[in-house]
XYZ file of C-alpha atoms in Angstrom:
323
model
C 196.153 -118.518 46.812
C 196.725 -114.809 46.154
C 193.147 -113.035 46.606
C 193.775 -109.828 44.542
C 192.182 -109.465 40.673
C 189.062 -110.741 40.797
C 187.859 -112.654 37.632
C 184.580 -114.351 36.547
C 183.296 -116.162 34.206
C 179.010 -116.441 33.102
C 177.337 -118.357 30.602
C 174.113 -118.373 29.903
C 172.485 -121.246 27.746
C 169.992 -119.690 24.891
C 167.998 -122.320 24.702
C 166.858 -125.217 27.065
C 166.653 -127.243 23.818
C 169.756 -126.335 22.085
C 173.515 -126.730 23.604
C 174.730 -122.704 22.741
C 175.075 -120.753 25.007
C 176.831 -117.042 25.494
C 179.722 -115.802 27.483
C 178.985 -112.704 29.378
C 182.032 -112.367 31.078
C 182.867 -109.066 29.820
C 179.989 -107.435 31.103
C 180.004 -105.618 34.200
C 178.235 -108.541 36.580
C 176.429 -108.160 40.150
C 174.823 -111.627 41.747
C 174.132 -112.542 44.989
C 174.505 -116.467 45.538
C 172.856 -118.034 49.112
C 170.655 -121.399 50.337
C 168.146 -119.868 52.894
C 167.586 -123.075 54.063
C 168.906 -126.476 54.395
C 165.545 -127.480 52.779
C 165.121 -124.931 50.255
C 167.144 -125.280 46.592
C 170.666 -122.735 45.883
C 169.490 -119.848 44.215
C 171.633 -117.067 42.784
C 170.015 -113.744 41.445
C 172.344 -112.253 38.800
C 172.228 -108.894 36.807
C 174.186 -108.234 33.929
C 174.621 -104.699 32.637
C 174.244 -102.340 28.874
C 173.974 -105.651 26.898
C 172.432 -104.515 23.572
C 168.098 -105.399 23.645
C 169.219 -107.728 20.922
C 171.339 -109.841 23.095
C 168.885 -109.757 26.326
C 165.979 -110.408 23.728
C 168.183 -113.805 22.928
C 168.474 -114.809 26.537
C 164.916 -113.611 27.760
C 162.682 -113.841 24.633
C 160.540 -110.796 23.619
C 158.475 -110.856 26.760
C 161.032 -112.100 28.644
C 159.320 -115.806 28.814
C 162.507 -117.954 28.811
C 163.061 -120.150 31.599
C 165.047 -123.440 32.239
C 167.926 -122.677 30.530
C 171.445 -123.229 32.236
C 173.282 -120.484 34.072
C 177.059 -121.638 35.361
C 178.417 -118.617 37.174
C 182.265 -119.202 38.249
C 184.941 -116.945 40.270
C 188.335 -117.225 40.973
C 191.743 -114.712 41.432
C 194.395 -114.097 38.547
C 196.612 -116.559 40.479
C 194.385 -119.289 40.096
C 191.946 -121.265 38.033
C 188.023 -120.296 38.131
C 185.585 -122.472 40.132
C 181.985 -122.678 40.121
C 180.067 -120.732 42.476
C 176.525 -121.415 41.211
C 175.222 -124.137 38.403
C 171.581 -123.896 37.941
C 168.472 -123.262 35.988
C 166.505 -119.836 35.264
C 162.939 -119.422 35.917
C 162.891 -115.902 35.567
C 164.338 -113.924 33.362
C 163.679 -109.366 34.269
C 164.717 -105.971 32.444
C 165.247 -102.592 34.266
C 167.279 -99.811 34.605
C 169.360 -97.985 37.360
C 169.329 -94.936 35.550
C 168.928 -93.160 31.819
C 172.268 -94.829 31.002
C 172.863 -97.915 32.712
C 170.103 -101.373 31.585
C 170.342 -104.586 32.958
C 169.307 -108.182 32.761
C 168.768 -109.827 36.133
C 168.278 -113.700 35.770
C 166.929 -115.671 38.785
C 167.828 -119.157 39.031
C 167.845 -122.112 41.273
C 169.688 -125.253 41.953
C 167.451 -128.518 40.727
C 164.852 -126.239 40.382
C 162.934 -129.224 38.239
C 164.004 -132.228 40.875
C 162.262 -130.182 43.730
C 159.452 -128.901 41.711
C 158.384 -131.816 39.203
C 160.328 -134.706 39.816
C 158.182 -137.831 40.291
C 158.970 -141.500 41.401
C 156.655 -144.217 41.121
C 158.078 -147.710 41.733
C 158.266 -150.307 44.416
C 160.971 -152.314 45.941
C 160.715 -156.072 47.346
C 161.005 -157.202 50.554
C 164.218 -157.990 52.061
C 165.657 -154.733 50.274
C 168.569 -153.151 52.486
C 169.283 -149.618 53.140
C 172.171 -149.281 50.898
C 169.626 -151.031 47.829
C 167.757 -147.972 48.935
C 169.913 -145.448 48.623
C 171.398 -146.550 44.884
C 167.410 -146.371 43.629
C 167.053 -142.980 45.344
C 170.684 -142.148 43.583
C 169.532 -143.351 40.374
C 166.338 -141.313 40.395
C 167.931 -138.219 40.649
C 170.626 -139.968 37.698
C 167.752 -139.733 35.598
C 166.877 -135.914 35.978
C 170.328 -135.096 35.175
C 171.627 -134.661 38.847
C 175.033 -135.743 39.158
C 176.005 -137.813 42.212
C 178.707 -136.590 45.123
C 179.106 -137.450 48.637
C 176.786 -140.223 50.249
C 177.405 -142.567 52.815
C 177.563 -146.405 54.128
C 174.499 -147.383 55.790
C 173.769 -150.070 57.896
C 173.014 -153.434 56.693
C 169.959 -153.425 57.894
C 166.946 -154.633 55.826
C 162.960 -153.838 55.149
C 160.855 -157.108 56.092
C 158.160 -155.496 53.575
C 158.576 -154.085 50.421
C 158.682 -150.664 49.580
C 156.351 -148.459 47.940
C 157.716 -145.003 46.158
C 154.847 -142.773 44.962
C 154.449 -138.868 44.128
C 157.434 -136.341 45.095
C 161.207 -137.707 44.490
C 162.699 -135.287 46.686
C 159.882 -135.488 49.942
C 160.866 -139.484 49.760
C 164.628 -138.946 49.554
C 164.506 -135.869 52.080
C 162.364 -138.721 54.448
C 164.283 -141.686 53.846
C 167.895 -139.883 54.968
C 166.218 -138.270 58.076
C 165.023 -142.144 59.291
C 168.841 -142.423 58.984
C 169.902 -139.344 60.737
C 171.538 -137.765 57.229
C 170.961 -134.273 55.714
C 170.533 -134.565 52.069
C 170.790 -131.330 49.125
C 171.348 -130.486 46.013
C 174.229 -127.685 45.661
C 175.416 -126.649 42.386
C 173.329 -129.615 40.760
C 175.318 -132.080 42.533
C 173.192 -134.359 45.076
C 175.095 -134.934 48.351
C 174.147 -136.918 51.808
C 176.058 -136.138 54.704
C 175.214 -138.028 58.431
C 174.537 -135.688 60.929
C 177.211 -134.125 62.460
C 180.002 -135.344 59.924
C 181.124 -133.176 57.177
C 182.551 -133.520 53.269
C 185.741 -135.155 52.609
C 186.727 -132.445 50.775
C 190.105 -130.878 52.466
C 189.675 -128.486 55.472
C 190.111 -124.778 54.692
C 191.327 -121.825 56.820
C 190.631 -118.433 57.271
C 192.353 -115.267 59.200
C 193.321 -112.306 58.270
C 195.996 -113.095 55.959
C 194.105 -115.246 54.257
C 191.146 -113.339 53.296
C 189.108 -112.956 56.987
C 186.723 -109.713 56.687
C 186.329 -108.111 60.021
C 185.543 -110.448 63.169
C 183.710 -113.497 63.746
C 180.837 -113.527 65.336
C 179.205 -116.174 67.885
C 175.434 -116.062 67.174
C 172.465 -119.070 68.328
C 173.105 -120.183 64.779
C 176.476 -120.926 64.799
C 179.924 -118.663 63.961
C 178.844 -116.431 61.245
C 182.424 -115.046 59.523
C 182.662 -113.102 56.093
C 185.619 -113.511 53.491
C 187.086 -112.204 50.790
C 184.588 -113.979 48.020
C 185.925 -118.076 47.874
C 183.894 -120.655 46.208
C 186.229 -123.032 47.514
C 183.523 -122.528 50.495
C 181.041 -125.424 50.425
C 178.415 -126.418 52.792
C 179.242 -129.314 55.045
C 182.732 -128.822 54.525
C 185.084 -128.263 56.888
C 186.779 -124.874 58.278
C 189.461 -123.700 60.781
C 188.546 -120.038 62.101
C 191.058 -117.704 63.788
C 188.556 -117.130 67.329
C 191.663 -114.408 68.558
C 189.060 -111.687 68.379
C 185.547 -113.730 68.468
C 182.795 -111.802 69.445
C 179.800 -112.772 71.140
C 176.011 -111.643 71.675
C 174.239 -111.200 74.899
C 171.660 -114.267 76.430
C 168.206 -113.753 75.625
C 166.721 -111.587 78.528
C 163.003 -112.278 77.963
C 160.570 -113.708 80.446
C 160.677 -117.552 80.332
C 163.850 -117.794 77.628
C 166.589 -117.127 80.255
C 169.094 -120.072 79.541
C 167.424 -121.188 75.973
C 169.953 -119.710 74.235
C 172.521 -119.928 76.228
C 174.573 -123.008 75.441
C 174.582 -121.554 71.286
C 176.198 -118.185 72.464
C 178.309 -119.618 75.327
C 182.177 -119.843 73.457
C 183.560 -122.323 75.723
C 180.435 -125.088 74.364
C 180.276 -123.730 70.963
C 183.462 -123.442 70.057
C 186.306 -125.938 70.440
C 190.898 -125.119 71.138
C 191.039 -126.207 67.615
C 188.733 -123.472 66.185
C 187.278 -126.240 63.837
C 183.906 -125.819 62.477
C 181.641 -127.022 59.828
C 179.944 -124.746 57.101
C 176.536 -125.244 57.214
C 175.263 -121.867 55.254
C 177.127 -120.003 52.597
C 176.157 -116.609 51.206
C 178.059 -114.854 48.241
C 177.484 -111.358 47.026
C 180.261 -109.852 44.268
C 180.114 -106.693 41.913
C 182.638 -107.679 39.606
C 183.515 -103.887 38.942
C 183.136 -102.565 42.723
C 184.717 -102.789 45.295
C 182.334 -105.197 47.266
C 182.776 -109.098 46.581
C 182.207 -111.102 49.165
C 181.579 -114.669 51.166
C 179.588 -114.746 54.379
C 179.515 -118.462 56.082
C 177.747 -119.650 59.763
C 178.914 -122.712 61.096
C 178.767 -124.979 63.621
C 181.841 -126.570 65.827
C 183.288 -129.773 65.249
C 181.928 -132.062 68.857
C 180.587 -128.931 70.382
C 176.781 -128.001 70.967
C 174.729 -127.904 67.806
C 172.073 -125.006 67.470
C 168.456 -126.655 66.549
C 167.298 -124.040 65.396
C 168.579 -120.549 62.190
C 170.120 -122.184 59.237
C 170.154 -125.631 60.163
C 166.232 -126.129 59.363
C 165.003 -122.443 58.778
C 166.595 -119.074 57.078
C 168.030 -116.187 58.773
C 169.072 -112.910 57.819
C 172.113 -110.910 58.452
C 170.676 -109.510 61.837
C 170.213 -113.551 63.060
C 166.683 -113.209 62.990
């Protein structure tokens, strides 16, 4: 794909009740898409600017007390189709300025912002239920709340001699039941996905170098490979990567009394890298201004068979510094 003429597309549902929505596409748009953590929802934080107060009045409401509405924001090149980057739901809607001429509307929205906040279960299964039976009422759950269903796995045959009880928070029981079987479940793009430990998506492996799109240099951090890109959505977490590591840089051990060696297997390349320069995405960050010059992907990830960090972006947030 030929990475030159940026495009996007926005739309913006006006009510949470009503299928219409507008297309803001030819507004000059600035968002910042990430997932801090693997635990915490997608959010993207999006400003559109000089719409008329009549048209951010019909997305906002007078006092700007909208919410729940959908937002799809999707990016591609002239040379190929758009894909989605972020599908979601506001729950804030704000109006500023930059300056005396230039207004915007920045919308803040999340990723099953309603399955993580509100979503209850409150059923029980029999004995003699097996893990699979499990899994397709967890699935169906989220069915209900409009979540559509991608990746999950085959789980063992293995069955409960006692029946099952499911009450209060649908996500805290599915986020339990796929740790007891060593898988990482989320939510991206309003899509539910469960991926076992250590494996990754089936979706095809992607590459990046400098011909392809490759911003600068990788770097080897105690999270993982952090890389930035010419903005792809094609970039999804738990999907697969191959990383040019010609000119991989890497950080110096911790030096502090009593963390000598902690760190050291996460920045060490020849344990957490592999010859294949293979990795998998677990964090993806995406910040465009669709009329500036800056419009871009940042990923970390982790190498295919190689030593897994326990700690930054695979249970808790970092920032660009890796703290």
């Amino acid at each position: 794909m030929e990475q030159w003429i940026r495009q996007c597309r926005l739309t913006v549902q006006i009510n949470k009740d009503q299928p219409q929505a507008l297309d803001l596409s030819e507004f000059r748009i600035v968002f910042h898409v990430a997932q801090p953590t693997t635990e915490q929802p997608k959010y993207a934080e999006i400003y559109i600017y000089n719409m008329s107060h009549k048209t951010m009045n019909t997305l906002a409401g007078e006092n700007s007390q909208n919410k729940d509405t959908q937002v799809i924001l999707e990016v591609g090149y002239k040379s190929g189709p758009l894909e989605t980057l972020f599908r979601g739901t506001s729950f804030q809607f704000r109006k500023g300025r930059d300056n005396q001429t230039d207004t915007w509307l920045c919308i803040l929205a999340q990723c099953a912002d309603t399955v993580k906040s509100a979503a209850v279960v409150n059923n029980s299964l029999p004995a003699g239920t097996s893990l699979n039976d499990m899994q397709q009422f967890i699935l169906q759950q989220y069915s209900s709340y409009g979540i559509d269903i991608g990746e999950t796995p085959q789980l063992a045959e293995q069955r409960y001699p006692r029946g099952r009880v499911f009450f209060g928070s649908l996500d805290r029981h599915a986020n339990q039941f796929y740790k007891d079987n060593n898988t990482s479940c989320s939510v991206d793009d309003d899509t539910f996905n469960a991926i076992p430990l250590g494996k990754y998506s089936v979706i095809p492996m992607l590459s990046l170098n400098k011909e392809n799109g490759m911003i600068g240099m990788p770097r080897l951090t105690s999270e993982g490979v952090q890389v930035t890109s010419l903005i792809n959505p094609k970039f999804k977490r738990n999907g697969r990567i191959q990383i040019d590591l010609s000119n991989l840089q890497t950080e110096s051990y911790d030096v502090q009394y009593g963390q000598q060696g902690v760190d050291q297997p996460f920045k060490n390349q020849n344990l957490a890298t592999n010859a294949q320069g293979t990795f998998i995405i677990v964090s993806v960050e995406h910040y465009g201004d669709m009329r500036g010059d800056e419009c871009y992907s940042t990923l970390i990830c982790v190498g295919v068979d190689t030593v897994v960090p326990k700690s930054g972006l695979l249970i808790s947030g970092v920032d660009d510094n890796g703290t």
